[in-house]
mmCIF file of C-alpha atoms in Angstrom:
data_model
loop_
_atom_site.group_PDB
_atom_site.id
_atom_site.type_symbol
_atom_site.label_atom_id
_atom_site.label_comp_id
_atom_site.label_asym_id
_atom_site.label_seq_id
_atom_site.Cartn_x
_atom_site.Cartn_y
_atom_site.Cartn_z
ATOM 1 C CA UNK J 818 147.964 -38.739 25.364
ATOM 2 C CA UNK J 819 146.552 -36.051 23.161
ATOM 3 C CA UNK J 820 148.069 -35.454 19.666
ATOM 4 C CA UNK J 821 147.233 -32.656 17.402
ATOM 5 C CA UNK J 822 143.741 -32.028 17.342
ATOM 6 C CA UNK J 823 142.536 -35.401 18.803
ATOM 7 C CA UNK J 824 143.100 -37.304 21.961
ATOM 8 C CA UNK J 825 145.195 -39.628 20.257
ATOM 9 C CA UNK J 826 146.608 -39.632 16.733
ATOM 10 C CA UNK J 827 146.232 -42.986 15.266
ATOM 11 C CA UNK J 828 148.135 -44.865 12.563
ATOM 12 C CA UNK J 829 148.927 -48.078 11.305
ATOM 13 C CA UNK J 830 147.171 -51.049 9.991
ATOM 14 C CA UNK J 831 144.819 -53.547 11.391
ATOM 15 C CA UNK J 832 145.710 -57.120 12.401
ATOM 16 C CA UNK J 833 143.330 -59.883 13.012
ATOM 17 C CA UNK J 834 141.415 -59.460 16.323
ATOM 18 C CA UNK J 835 140.907 -63.105 16.833
ATOM 19 C CA UNK J 836 141.799 -64.786 20.023
ATOM 20 C CA UNK J 837 143.017 -68.333 20.377
ATOM 21 C CA UNK J 838 142.008 -70.411 23.408
ATOM 22 C CA UNK J 839 143.381 -73.623 24.877
ATOM 23 C CA UNK J 840 141.720 -76.699 25.496
ATOM 24 C CA UNK J 841 142.305 -77.085 29.390
ATOM 25 C CA UNK J 842 142.216 -75.290 32.494
ATOM 26 C CA UNK J 843 138.870 -73.401 32.049
ATOM 27 C CA UNK J 844 136.541 -71.722 34.182
ATOM 28 C CA UNK J 845 133.621 -69.532 34.296
ATOM 29 C CA UNK J 846 134.012 -65.721 35.295
ATOM 30 C CA UNK J 847 131.183 -62.865 34.722
ATOM 31 C CA UNK J 848 130.020 -65.317 31.832
ATOM 32 C CA UNK J 849 132.990 -65.696 30.122
ATOM 33 C CA UNK J 850 134.828 -69.292 29.781
ATOM 34 C CA UNK J 851 138.118 -68.591 31.598
ATOM 35 C CA UNK J 852 141.371 -70.265 31.039
ATOM 36 C CA UNK J 853 143.385 -70.464 34.369
ATOM 37 C CA UNK J 854 146.274 -72.738 33.420
ATOM 38 C CA UNK J 855 148.516 -73.344 30.621
ATOM 39 C CA UNK J 856 150.170 -71.018 28.296
ATOM 40 C CA UNK J 857 147.963 -68.163 27.276
ATOM 41 C CA UNK J 858 148.035 -65.977 24.063
ATOM 42 C CA UNK J 859 146.673 -62.464 24.602
ATOM 43 C CA UNK J 860 145.583 -59.803 21.907
ATOM 44 C CA UNK J 861 146.330 -56.128 22.689
ATOM 45 C CA UNK J 862 144.927 -53.260 20.581
ATOM 46 C CA UNK J 863 146.386 -49.973 20.706
ATOM 47 C CA UNK J 864 146.151 -46.634 18.937
ATOM 48 C CA UNK J 865 149.379 -45.251 18.600
ATOM 49 C CA UNK J 866 150.999 -41.777 18.369
ATOM 50 C CA UNK J 867 154.023 -42.998 16.485
ATOM 51 C CA UNK J 868 156.715 -45.519 16.393
ATOM 52 C CA UNK J 869 158.008 -44.628 19.917
ATOM 53 C CA UNK J 870 154.739 -45.768 21.805
ATOM 54 C CA UNK J 871 154.376 -48.590 19.592
ATOM 55 C CA UNK J 872 157.852 -49.857 20.482
ATOM 56 C CA UNK J 873 157.572 -48.882 24.048
ATOM 57 C CA UNK J 874 154.519 -50.946 24.383
ATOM 58 C CA UNK J 875 155.776 -53.791 22.486
ATOM 59 C CA UNK J 876 159.061 -53.736 24.512
ATOM 60 C CA UNK J 877 156.869 -53.842 27.761
ATOM 61 C CA UNK J 878 154.497 -56.635 26.572
ATOM 62 C CA UNK J 879 157.801 -58.778 25.364
ATOM 63 C CA UNK J 880 159.101 -58.504 29.081
ATOM 64 C CA UNK J 881 155.986 -59.664 30.591
ATOM 65 C CA UNK J 882 155.915 -62.612 28.002
ATOM 66 C CA UNK J 883 159.302 -63.430 29.203
ATOM 67 C CA UNK J 884 158.249 -63.437 33.060
ATOM 68 C CA UNK J 885 154.932 -64.943 32.633
ATOM 69 C CA UNK J 886 155.387 -67.625 29.806
ATOM 70 C CA UNK J 887 152.472 -66.246 27.928
ATOM 71 C CA UNK J 888 152.376 -64.489 24.615
ATOM 72 C CA UNK J 889 151.236 -61.212 23.463
ATOM 73 C CA UNK J 890 150.341 -59.618 20.101
ATOM 74 C CA UNK J 891 150.438 -55.998 19.979
ATOM 75 C CA UNK J 892 148.016 -54.650 17.093
ATOM 76 C CA UNK J 893 147.884 -51.183 15.795
ATOM 77 C CA UNK J 894 144.314 -49.838 15.401
ATOM 78 C CA UNK J 895 143.561 -47.601 12.295
ATOM 79 C CA UNK J 896 140.288 -46.678 13.876
ATOM 80 C CA UNK J 897 140.193 -48.076 17.350
ATOM 81 C CA UNK J 898 136.541 -47.002 18.150
ATOM 82 C CA UNK J 899 135.362 -48.615 15.122
ATOM 83 C CA UNK J 900 137.083 -51.761 15.481
ATOM 84 C CA UNK J 901 136.467 -52.004 19.042
ATOM 85 C CA UNK J 902 132.764 -51.348 18.320
ATOM 86 C CA UNK J 903 132.870 -54.383 15.775
ATOM 87 C CA UNK J 904 134.706 -56.624 18.179
ATOM 88 C CA UNK J 905 132.365 -56.074 20.911
ATOM 89 C CA UNK J 906 129.341 -56.982 18.735
ATOM 90 C CA UNK J 907 131.144 -60.154 17.690
ATOM 91 C CA UNK J 908 132.480 -62.785 19.978
ATOM 92 C CA UNK J 909 136.126 -62.339 19.726
ATOM 93 C CA UNK J 910 137.340 -59.034 21.071
ATOM 94 C CA UNK J 911 140.874 -58.429 21.922
ATOM 95 C CA UNK J 912 141.907 -59.147 25.492
ATOM 96 C CA UNK J 913 143.543 -55.582 26.330
ATOM 97 C CA UNK J 914 142.940 -52.155 24.468
ATOM 98 C CA UNK J 915 143.151 -48.675 24.936
ATOM 99 C CA UNK J 916 140.026 -47.004 26.108
ATOM 100 C CA UNK J 917 139.435 -42.979 25.766
ATOM 101 C CA UNK J 918 137.440 -41.038 28.476
ATOM 102 C CA UNK J 919 134.709 -40.179 26.082
ATOM 103 C CA UNK J 920 134.156 -43.910 25.181
ATOM 104 C CA UNK J 921 134.322 -45.369 28.352
ATOM 105 C CA UNK J 922 130.723 -44.755 29.673
ATOM 106 C CA UNK J 923 129.337 -46.293 26.561
ATOM 107 C CA UNK J 924 131.527 -49.641 26.877
ATOM 108 C CA UNK J 925 131.077 -49.759 30.645
ATOM 109 C CA UNK J 926 127.156 -49.371 30.357
ATOM 110 C CA UNK J 927 126.888 -51.896 27.328
ATOM 111 C CA UNK J 928 128.762 -54.464 29.699
ATOM 112 C CA UNK J 929 131.600 -54.599 27.243
ATOM 113 C CA UNK J 930 134.326 -53.991 29.896
ATOM 114 C CA UNK J 931 135.674 -56.271 32.804
ATOM 115 C CA UNK J 932 135.904 -54.299 36.034
ATOM 116 C CA UNK J 933 139.204 -55.156 37.330
ATOM 117 C CA UNK J 934 140.042 -51.944 39.572
ATOM 118 C CA UNK J 935 140.029 -54.032 42.578
ATOM 119 C CA UNK J 936 142.724 -56.182 41.360
ATOM 120 C CA UNK J 937 145.200 -53.588 40.480
ATOM 121 C CA UNK J 938 148.391 -54.002 42.651
ATOM 122 C CA UNK J 939 148.655 -50.094 43.332
ATOM 123 C CA UNK J 940 145.064 -48.739 42.684
ATOM 124 C CA UNK J 941 145.758 -46.039 45.423
ATOM 125 C CA UNK J 942 148.752 -44.837 43.578
ATOM 126 C CA UNK J 943 146.931 -43.505 40.590
ATOM 127 C CA UNK J 944 145.501 -39.956 40.458
ATOM 128 C CA UNK J 945 141.919 -40.054 41.823
ATOM 129 C CA UNK J 946 140.992 -37.651 39.351
ATOM 130 C CA UNK J 947 142.028 -40.247 36.496
ATOM 131 C CA UNK J 948 140.524 -42.999 38.252
ATOM 132 C CA UNK J 949 137.233 -41.153 38.695
ATOM 133 C CA UNK J 950 137.160 -40.984 34.772
ATOM 134 C CA UNK J 951 136.860 -44.874 34.821
ATOM 135 C CA UNK J 952 134.812 -45.330 37.399
ATOM 136 C CA UNK J 953 131.024 -46.580 36.682
ATOM 137 C CA UNK J 954 128.236 -47.210 39.189
ATOM 138 C CA UNK J 955 131.051 -47.155 41.986
ATOM 139 C CA UNK J 956 133.297 -49.697 40.335
ATOM 140 C CA UNK J 957 136.886 -48.867 38.882
ATOM 141 C CA UNK J 958 136.805 -50.475 35.534
ATOM 142 C CA UNK J 959 140.439 -50.039 34.175
ATOM 143 C CA UNK J 960 144.050 -48.555 34.917
ATOM 144 C CA UNK J 961 144.727 -45.000 33.581
ATOM 145 C CA UNK J 962 147.653 -45.458 31.253
ATOM 146 C CA UNK J 963 148.949 -41.941 31.704
ATOM 147 C CA UNK J 964 148.199 -38.501 31.499
ATOM 148 C CA UNK J 965 148.664 -35.225 29.844
ATOM 149 C CA UNK J 966 148.052 -31.584 31.027
ATOM 150 C CA UNK J 967 148.053 -28.256 29.063
ATOM 151 C CA UNK J 968 150.524 -25.362 29.468
ATOM 152 C CA UNK J 969 151.749 -22.036 27.944
ATOM 153 C CA UNK J 970 154.495 -22.524 25.527
ATOM 154 C CA UNK J 971 156.395 -19.566 24.609
ATOM 155 C CA UNK J 972 158.692 -19.214 21.832
ATOM 156 C CA UNK J 973 161.462 -17.462 23.603
ATOM 157 C CA UNK J 974 163.148 -15.816 20.242
ATOM 158 C CA UNK J 975 160.088 -13.958 19.536
ATOM 159 C CA UNK J 976 159.437 -13.453 23.146
ATOM 160 C CA UNK J 977 162.905 -11.562 23.389
ATOM 161 C CA UNK J 978 162.548 -9.794 20.341
ATOM 162 C CA UNK J 979 159.181 -8.194 21.504
ATOM 163 C CA UNK J 980 161.224 -6.707 24.578
ATOM 164 C CA UNK J 981 159.684 -9.080 26.884
ATOM 165 C CA UNK J 982 161.707 -10.850 29.814
ATOM 166 C CA UNK J 983 160.930 -13.928 32.200
ATOM 167 C CA UNK J 984 159.079 -11.605 34.344
ATOM 168 C CA UNK J 985 156.631 -10.825 31.840
ATOM 169 C CA UNK J 986 155.072 -14.375 31.638
ATOM 170 C CA UNK J 987 151.704 -13.784 31.848
ATOM 171 C CA UNK J 988 149.962 -14.656 35.149
ATOM 172 C CA UNK J 989 146.480 -13.038 34.659
ATOM 173 C CA UNK J 990 144.025 -12.932 31.642
ATOM 174 C CA UNK J 991 144.733 -9.032 31.273
ATOM 175 C CA UNK J 992 148.354 -9.811 31.123
ATOM 176 C CA UNK J 993 148.121 -12.648 28.537
ATOM 177 C CA UNK J 994 146.150 -10.120 26.296
ATOM 178 C CA UNK J 995 148.679 -7.474 26.816
ATOM 179 C CA UNK J 996 151.536 -9.920 25.794
ATOM 180 C CA UNK J 997 149.721 -11.090 22.860
ATOM 181 C CA UNK J 998 149.356 -7.738 21.408
ATOM 182 C CA UNK J 999 152.777 -7.009 21.825
ATOM 183 C CA UNK J 1000 153.712 -10.242 20.167
ATOM 184 C CA UNK J 1001 151.592 -9.647 17.235
ATOM 185 C CA UNK J 1002 153.597 -8.301 14.604
ATOM 186 C CA UNK J 1003 155.456 -8.849 11.379
ATOM 187 C CA UNK J 1004 153.269 -11.561 10.092
ATOM 188 C CA UNK J 1005 153.297 -13.485 13.529
ATOM 189 C CA UNK J 1006 150.185 -13.710 15.836
ATOM 190 C CA UNK J 1007 150.287 -13.508 19.495
ATOM 191 C CA UNK J 1008 148.578 -16.676 20.339
ATOM 192 C CA UNK J 1009 147.025 -19.605 18.478
ATOM 193 C CA UNK J 1010 145.250 -22.826 19.848
ATOM 194 C CA UNK J 1011 142.754 -25.062 18.640
ATOM 195 C CA UNK J 1012 139.067 -24.275 18.324
ATOM 196 C CA UNK J 1013 138.290 -26.942 20.511
ATOM 197 C CA UNK J 1014 136.458 -27.227 23.879
ATOM 198 C CA UNK J 1015 139.429 -29.330 25.399
ATOM 199 C CA UNK J 1016 141.460 -26.353 25.000
ATOM 200 C CA UNK J 1017 139.191 -23.461 25.603
ATOM 201 C CA UNK J 1018 137.720 -25.213 28.411
ATOM 202 C CA UNK J 1019 141.008 -23.996 30.416
ATOM 203 C CA UNK J 1020 139.300 -20.643 30.375
ATOM 204 C CA UNK J 1021 135.959 -21.969 31.673
ATOM 205 C CA UNK J 1022 138.005 -23.572 34.507
ATOM 206 C CA UNK J 1023 139.947 -20.469 35.039
ATOM 207 C CA UNK J 1024 136.857 -18.311 35.352
ATOM 208 C CA UNK J 1025 135.829 -20.729 37.943
ATOM 209 C CA UNK J 1026 133.232 -22.427 35.837
ATOM 210 C CA UNK J 1027 132.736 -25.817 33.876
ATOM 211 C CA UNK J 1028 130.356 -27.268 31.542
ATOM 212 C CA UNK J 1029 128.584 -29.887 33.909
ATOM 213 C CA UNK J 1030 128.447 -30.717 37.655
ATOM 214 C CA UNK J 1031 131.223 -32.604 39.184
ATOM 215 C CA UNK J 1032 129.427 -35.846 38.757
ATOM 216 C CA UNK J 1033 128.300 -34.989 35.390
ATOM 217 C CA UNK J 1034 124.442 -35.486 36.133
ATOM 218 C CA UNK J 1035 123.499 -31.928 35.119
ATOM 219 C CA UNK J 1036 124.520 -29.567 32.627
ATOM 220 C CA UNK J 1037 125.959 -26.045 33.837
ATOM 221 C CA UNK J 1038 127.337 -24.646 30.524
ATOM 222 C CA UNK J 1039 125.056 -21.487 30.763
ATOM 223 C CA UNK J 1040 126.744 -20.470 33.964
ATOM 224 C CA UNK J 1041 127.912 -16.664 34.083
ATOM 225 C CA UNK J 1042 131.486 -17.974 34.497
ATOM 226 C CA UNK J 1043 131.401 -19.922 31.185
ATOM 227 C CA UNK J 1044 129.929 -16.896 29.248
ATOM 228 C CA UNK J 1045 132.664 -14.789 30.902
ATOM 229 C CA UNK J 1046 135.352 -17.048 29.783
ATOM 230 C CA UNK J 1047 134.174 -17.525 26.222
ATOM 231 C CA UNK J 1048 133.470 -13.773 25.899
ATOM 232 C CA UNK J 1049 137.240 -13.279 26.760
ATOM 233 C CA UNK J 1050 138.473 -15.871 24.175
ATOM 234 C CA UNK J 1051 136.078 -14.048 21.407
ATOM 235 C CA UNK J 1052 137.814 -10.683 22.479
ATOM 236 C CA UNK J 1053 141.114 -12.052 21.657
ATOM 237 C CA UNK J 1054 140.086 -13.264 18.481
ATOM 238 C CA UNK J 1055 138.221 -10.030 17.453
ATOM 239 C CA UNK J 1056 141.367 -7.965 18.434
ATOM 240 C CA UNK J 1057 143.414 -10.321 16.142
ATOM 241 C CA UNK J 1058 145.888 -11.315 18.822
ATOM 242 C CA UNK J 1059 144.483 -14.833 18.733
ATOM 243 C CA UNK J 1060 143.906 -17.096 15.657
ATOM 244 C CA UNK J 1061 142.986 -20.588 15.287
ATOM 245 C CA UNK J 1062 145.263 -22.981 13.503
ATOM 246 C CA UNK J 1063 143.424 -23.294 10.418
ATOM 247 C CA UNK J 1064 143.536 -19.441 9.930
ATOM 248 C CA UNK J 1065 147.434 -20.032 9.823
ATOM 249 C CA UNK J 1066 147.264 -22.890 7.397
ATOM 250 C CA UNK J 1067 148.294 -25.150 10.490
ATOM 251 C CA UNK J 1068 146.780 -28.362 11.184
ATOM 252 C CA UNK J 1069 147.149 -27.686 14.921
ATOM 253 C CA UNK J 1070 148.360 -25.131 17.909
ATOM 254 C CA UNK J 1071 151.657 -26.630 17.936
ATOM 255 C CA UNK J 1072 152.290 -26.543 13.953
ATOM 256 C CA UNK J 1073 151.691 -22.915 13.967
ATOM 257 C CA UNK J 1074 153.902 -22.421 16.912
ATOM 258 C CA UNK J 1075 156.614 -24.513 15.700
ATOM 259 C CA UNK J 1076 156.400 -22.883 12.236
ATOM 260 C CA UNK J 1077 156.846 -19.322 13.964
ATOM 261 C CA UNK J 1078 153.468 -18.216 13.037
ATOM 262 C CA UNK J 1079 152.119 -17.858 16.658
ATOM 263 C CA UNK J 1080 154.493 -16.852 19.391
ATOM 264 C CA UNK J 1081 152.352 -18.437 22.229
ATOM 265 C CA UNK J 1082 150.143 -21.516 21.855
ATOM 266 C CA UNK J 1083 148.174 -23.595 24.697
ATOM 267 C CA UNK J 1084 149.356 -27.573 24.516
ATOM 268 C CA UNK J 1085 149.937 -30.598 26.365
ATOM 269 C CA UNK J 1086 152.962 -32.293 26.850
ATOM 270 C CA UNK J 1087 152.856 -34.060 23.626
ATOM 271 C CA UNK J 1088 154.292 -30.861 22.124
ATOM 272 C CA UNK J 1089 157.643 -31.653 23.633
ATOM 273 C CA UNK J 1090 158.118 -34.719 21.133
ATOM 274 C CA UNK J 1091 156.618 -32.805 18.187
ATOM 275 C CA UNK J 1092 159.093 -29.804 18.605
ATOM 276 C CA UNK J 1093 161.866 -32.221 18.834
ATOM 277 C CA UNK J 1094 161.023 -34.199 15.735
ATOM 278 C CA UNK J 1095 159.526 -31.486 13.345
ATOM 279 C CA UNK J 1096 160.758 -28.158 14.646
ATOM 280 C CA UNK J 1097 164.135 -28.624 16.658
ATOM 281 C CA UNK J 1098 165.352 -25.089 15.774
ATOM 282 C CA UNK J 1099 162.518 -23.355 17.408
ATOM 283 C CA UNK J 1100 163.193 -22.291 21.012
ATOM 284 C CA UNK J 1101 160.471 -22.468 23.608
ATOM 285 C CA UNK J 1102 159.774 -22.846 27.315
ATOM 286 C CA UNK J 1103 156.671 -24.258 28.962
ATOM 287 C CA UNK J 1104 155.006 -21.783 31.809
ATOM 288 C CA UNK J 1105 151.974 -22.368 33.664
ATOM 289 C CA UNK J 1106 148.799 -21.095 31.997
ATOM 290 C CA UNK J 1107 147.433 -17.561 33.387
ATOM 291 C CA UNK J 1108 145.016 -17.499 36.188
ATOM 292 C CA UNK J 1109 141.478 -16.152 35.511
ATOM 293 C CA UNK J 1110 138.857 -14.631 37.944
ATOM 294 C CA UNK J 1111 138.306 -18.016 39.310
ATOM 295 C CA UNK J 1112 141.729 -19.068 39.820
ATOM 296 C CA UNK J 1113 144.161 -21.663 38.241
ATOM 297 C CA UNK J 1114 142.589 -24.120 35.252
ATOM 298 C CA UNK J 1115 143.918 -26.316 33.082
ATOM 299 C CA UNK J 1116 142.724 -29.799 31.154
ATOM 300 C CA UNK J 1117 143.811 -33.302 31.600
ATOM 301 C CA UNK J 1118 143.751 -36.177 29.055
ATOM 302 C CA UNK J 1119 144.257 -39.985 29.680
ATOM 303 C CA UNK J 1120 143.001 -43.355 28.526
ATOM 304 C CA UNK J 1121 142.910 -46.511 30.356
ATOM 305 C CA UNK J 1122 143.885 -50.106 29.751
ATOM 306 C CA UNK J 1123 140.439 -51.840 29.025
ATOM 307 C CA UNK J 1124 139.986 -55.629 29.509
ATOM 308 C CA UNK J 1125 137.203 -57.271 27.543
ATOM 309 C CA UNK J 1126 134.220 -58.874 29.435
ATOM 310 C CA UNK J 1127 134.519 -61.429 26.696
ATOM 311 C CA UNK J 1128 138.067 -62.317 27.266
ATOM 312 C CA UNK J 1129 138.974 -65.651 27.971
ATOM 313 C CA UNK J 1130 142.099 -64.466 29.888
ATOM 314 C CA UNK J 1131 141.043 -62.198 32.633
ATOM 315 C CA UNK J 1132 143.832 -63.053 35.357
ATOM 316 C CA UNK J 1133 146.606 -62.977 32.772
ATOM 317 C CA UNK J 1134 145.306 -59.720 31.412
ATOM 318 C CA UNK J 1135 144.923 -58.138 34.696
ATOM 319 C CA UNK J 1136 148.531 -59.297 35.265
ATOM 320 C CA UNK J 1137 149.770 -57.833 32.148
ATOM 321 C CA UNK J 1138 148.177 -54.688 32.843
ATOM 322 C CA UNK J 1139 149.770 -54.572 36.403
ATOM 323 C CA UNK J 1140 153.038 -54.881 34.466
ATOM 324 C CA UNK J 1141 152.302 -52.116 31.884
ATOM 325 C CA UNK J 1142 151.279 -49.642 34.665
ATOM 326 C CA UNK J 1143 154.343 -50.663 36.878
ATOM 327 C CA UNK J 1144 156.555 -47.694 38.223
ATOM 328 C CA UNK J 1145 159.439 -48.604 35.899
ATOM 329 C CA UNK J 1146 157.168 -48.856 32.672
ATOM 330 C CA UNK J 1147 155.274 -45.465 33.563
ATOM 331 C CA UNK J 1148 158.632 -43.595 33.813
ATOM 332 C CA UNK J 1149 159.994 -45.367 30.663
ATOM 333 C CA UNK J 1150 156.836 -44.489 28.795
ATOM 334 C CA UNK J 1151 157.260 -40.888 29.948
ATOM 335 C CA UNK J 1152 160.756 -40.592 28.928
ATOM 336 C CA UNK J 1153 160.105 -42.365 25.331
ATOM 337 C CA UNK J 1154 156.384 -41.167 24.558
ATOM 338 C CA UNK J 1155 156.307 -37.989 26.274
ATOM 339 C CA UNK J 1156 153.417 -38.392 28.665
ATOM 340 C CA UNK J 1157 153.273 -38.234 32.363
ATOM 341 C CA UNK J 1158 152.866 -40.872 34.907
ATOM 342 C CA UNK J 1159 149.101 -41.502 35.815
ATOM 343 C CA UNK J 1160 150.184 -42.426 39.336
ATOM 344 C CA UNK J 1161 150.414 -39.529 41.622
ATOM 345 C CA UNK J 1162 153.090 -41.225 43.602
ATOM 346 C CA UNK J 1163 155.491 -40.881 40.587
ATOM 347 C CA UNK J 1164 155.054 -37.233 40.026
ATOM 348 C CA UNK J 1165 157.900 -35.764 42.210
ATOM 349 C CA UNK J 1166 160.259 -38.426 40.541
ATOM 350 C CA UNK J 1167 158.880 -37.301 36.923
ATOM 351 C CA UNK J 1168 159.422 -33.722 37.860
ATOM 352 C CA UNK J 1169 162.981 -34.431 38.779
ATOM 353 C CA UNK J 1170 163.767 -36.205 35.478
ATOM 354 C CA UNK J 1171 161.867 -33.480 33.345
ATOM 355 C CA UNK J 1172 162.581 -30.347 34.785
ATOM 356 C CA UNK J 1173 161.327 -28.497 31.551
ATOM 357 C CA UNK J 1174 157.864 -30.324 31.862
ATOM 358 C CA UNK J 1175 157.324 -28.672 35.433
ATOM 359 C CA UNK J 1176 154.548 -26.495 34.499
ATOM 360 C CA UNK J 1177 152.644 -29.425 32.991
ATOM 361 C CA UNK J 1178 153.252 -31.751 35.827
ATOM 362 C CA UNK J 1179 152.289 -29.005 38.319
ATOM 363 C CA UNK J 1180 148.880 -28.675 36.258
ATOM 364 C CA UNK J 1181 147.938 -32.206 37.051
ATOM 365 C CA UNK J 1182 147.272 -31.315 40.683
ATOM 366 C CA UNK J 1183 144.010 -29.101 39.549
ATOM 367 C CA UNK J 1184 143.363 -30.246 36.041
ATOM 368 C CA UNK J 1185 139.921 -30.597 34.679
ATOM 369 C CA UNK J 1186 139.190 -33.810 32.746
ATOM 370 C CA UNK J 1187 136.834 -33.363 29.471
ATOM 371 C CA UNK J 1188 133.270 -34.304 29.544
ATOM 372 C CA UNK J 1189 132.760 -38.197 29.549
ATOM 373 C CA UNK J 1190 129.176 -38.725 30.471
ATOM 374 C CA UNK J 1191 127.517 -41.298 28.670
ATOM 375 C CA UNK J 1192 125.805 -40.241 25.429
ATOM 376 C CA UNK J 1193 127.683 -36.661 25.465
ATOM 377 C CA UNK J 1194 130.082 -37.457 22.805
ATOM 378 C CA UNK J 1195 128.009 -35.937 19.991
ATOM 379 C CA UNK J 1196 127.090 -33.081 21.982
ATOM 380 C CA UNK J 1197 130.564 -32.165 22.476
ATOM 381 C CA UNK J 1198 131.408 -32.635 18.855
ATOM 382 C CA UNK J 1199 128.773 -30.253 17.955
ATOM 383 C CA UNK J 1200 130.135 -27.704 20.512
ATOM 384 C CA UNK J 1201 133.486 -27.954 19.037
ATOM 385 C CA UNK J 1202 132.106 -27.341 15.548
ATOM 386 C CA UNK J 1203 130.418 -24.267 16.915
ATOM 387 C CA UNK J 1204 133.370 -22.886 18.541
ATOM 388 C CA UNK J 1205 135.188 -22.523 14.983
ATOM 389 C CA UNK J 1206 132.789 -19.672 14.389
ATOM 390 C CA UNK J 1207 133.359 -18.043 17.710
ATOM 391 C CA UNK J 1208 134.518 -14.633 16.350
ATOM 392 C CA UNK J 1209 131.133 -14.114 14.684
ATOM 393 C CA UNK J 1210 129.019 -15.651 17.234
ATOM 394 C CA UNK J 1211 127.331 -14.912 20.739
ATOM 395 C CA UNK J 1212 129.061 -16.891 23.385
ATOM 396 C CA UNK J 1213 125.989 -16.904 25.371
ATOM 397 C CA UNK J 1214 124.151 -18.392 22.594
ATOM 398 C CA UNK J 1215 126.674 -21.430 21.745
ATOM 399 C CA UNK J 1216 126.505 -22.188 25.550
ATOM 400 C CA UNK J 1217 123.035 -22.352 25.582
ATOM 401 C CA UNK J 1218 122.887 -24.515 22.615
ATOM 402 C CA UNK J 1219 125.082 -26.910 24.474
ATOM 403 C CA UNK J 1220 123.026 -26.418 27.398
ATOM 404 C CA UNK J 1221 119.993 -27.708 25.522
ATOM 405 C CA UNK J 1222 121.873 -30.566 23.734
ATOM 406 C CA UNK J 1223 123.402 -31.683 26.979
ATOM 407 C CA UNK J 1224 120.095 -31.605 29.007
ATOM 408 C CA UNK J 1225 118.520 -33.928 26.173
ATOM 409 C CA UNK J 1226 121.285 -36.584 26.926
ATOM 410 C CA UNK J 1227 121.773 -36.274 30.756
ATOM 411 C CA UNK J 1228 118.181 -35.996 31.611
ATOM 412 C CA UNK J 1229 119.038 -35.105 35.060
ATOM 413 C CA UNK J 1230 120.642 -38.772 35.900
ATOM 414 C CA UNK J 1231 123.813 -38.537 33.910
ATOM 415 C CA UNK J 1232 125.954 -41.815 34.339
#
């Protein structure tokens, strides 16, 4: 799940990561002493988007406790990357925890994760694109927790005031530019979205490009299609019909949109919860993103349920994850948190239950995940920083810099 400017908005306090063990029924598995019998006490560490997510995970864990006879302590991370790094360096990491796509490769390569993909009850039910993000050296390491995609949010009041109808929802880049111009007036900008490649990346895909080859072994940032896409976004900025949230004194695109400072925004299905909570009086619709010269394009975001290689409770942890990713829990999480199921087999039912999320759901069929090759996190962070200056920069130069930085990481081999 993506929140505001980060894949996850994290909050709360850290509780001890110590894992308690039992004295009987132990065995060896992958170098970790395994408890095979007796009551087991599992520790789960999550980065949560708010009380709804925390409560949903705790409720699901409590149901598993009742059915399994084991106990689960769900801890809330303040900085999950830092805390996991410290836990992996020690000897007592949590048994189960959230793993982001951009950290997965680092953890898998370091041997910190237990690869349990072959023990999932419904491994084939998950979206192949999502399981691919958590596959390392041909092994599926962890189950995708859920997913989110991007769509075009339209403030229907401002849309109607500009004389636009449903028939005017933009289906091409040219149409997006045209309606953004009509909507930019009276102190309102046509469109606003984050200066972040995870949102601007939709235009790379719509142009027919992307920043790496499919298996992330080679950079393709300087491809003509990517330059065309970034040049288009710069054009919108120069025309004044696009402004980044900071220019509107907003923390993210959803805030600028919710406050009526932008008539359109490109955001994920986490927007629905934010609008209900923070901007309940702002009417809106979600429509598909316009197509570019290369066709459809959107971005997808996910996390997985990681299990520590050092955990003493591999079997119990896998059983817990199977429960957390059960059909009923995936649909419950979708309803209470605002995410979408990571199982493609549930998408039709999800769309029936959430008709207003149709555009987000449909986008899952062709969505692009962010770059998650091992070691690429810093290069992508530097690219995001450069995108903030896109209006006064040469798009080809920004992409060339990313190409150079990425080449130095991938070295022709990737992960």
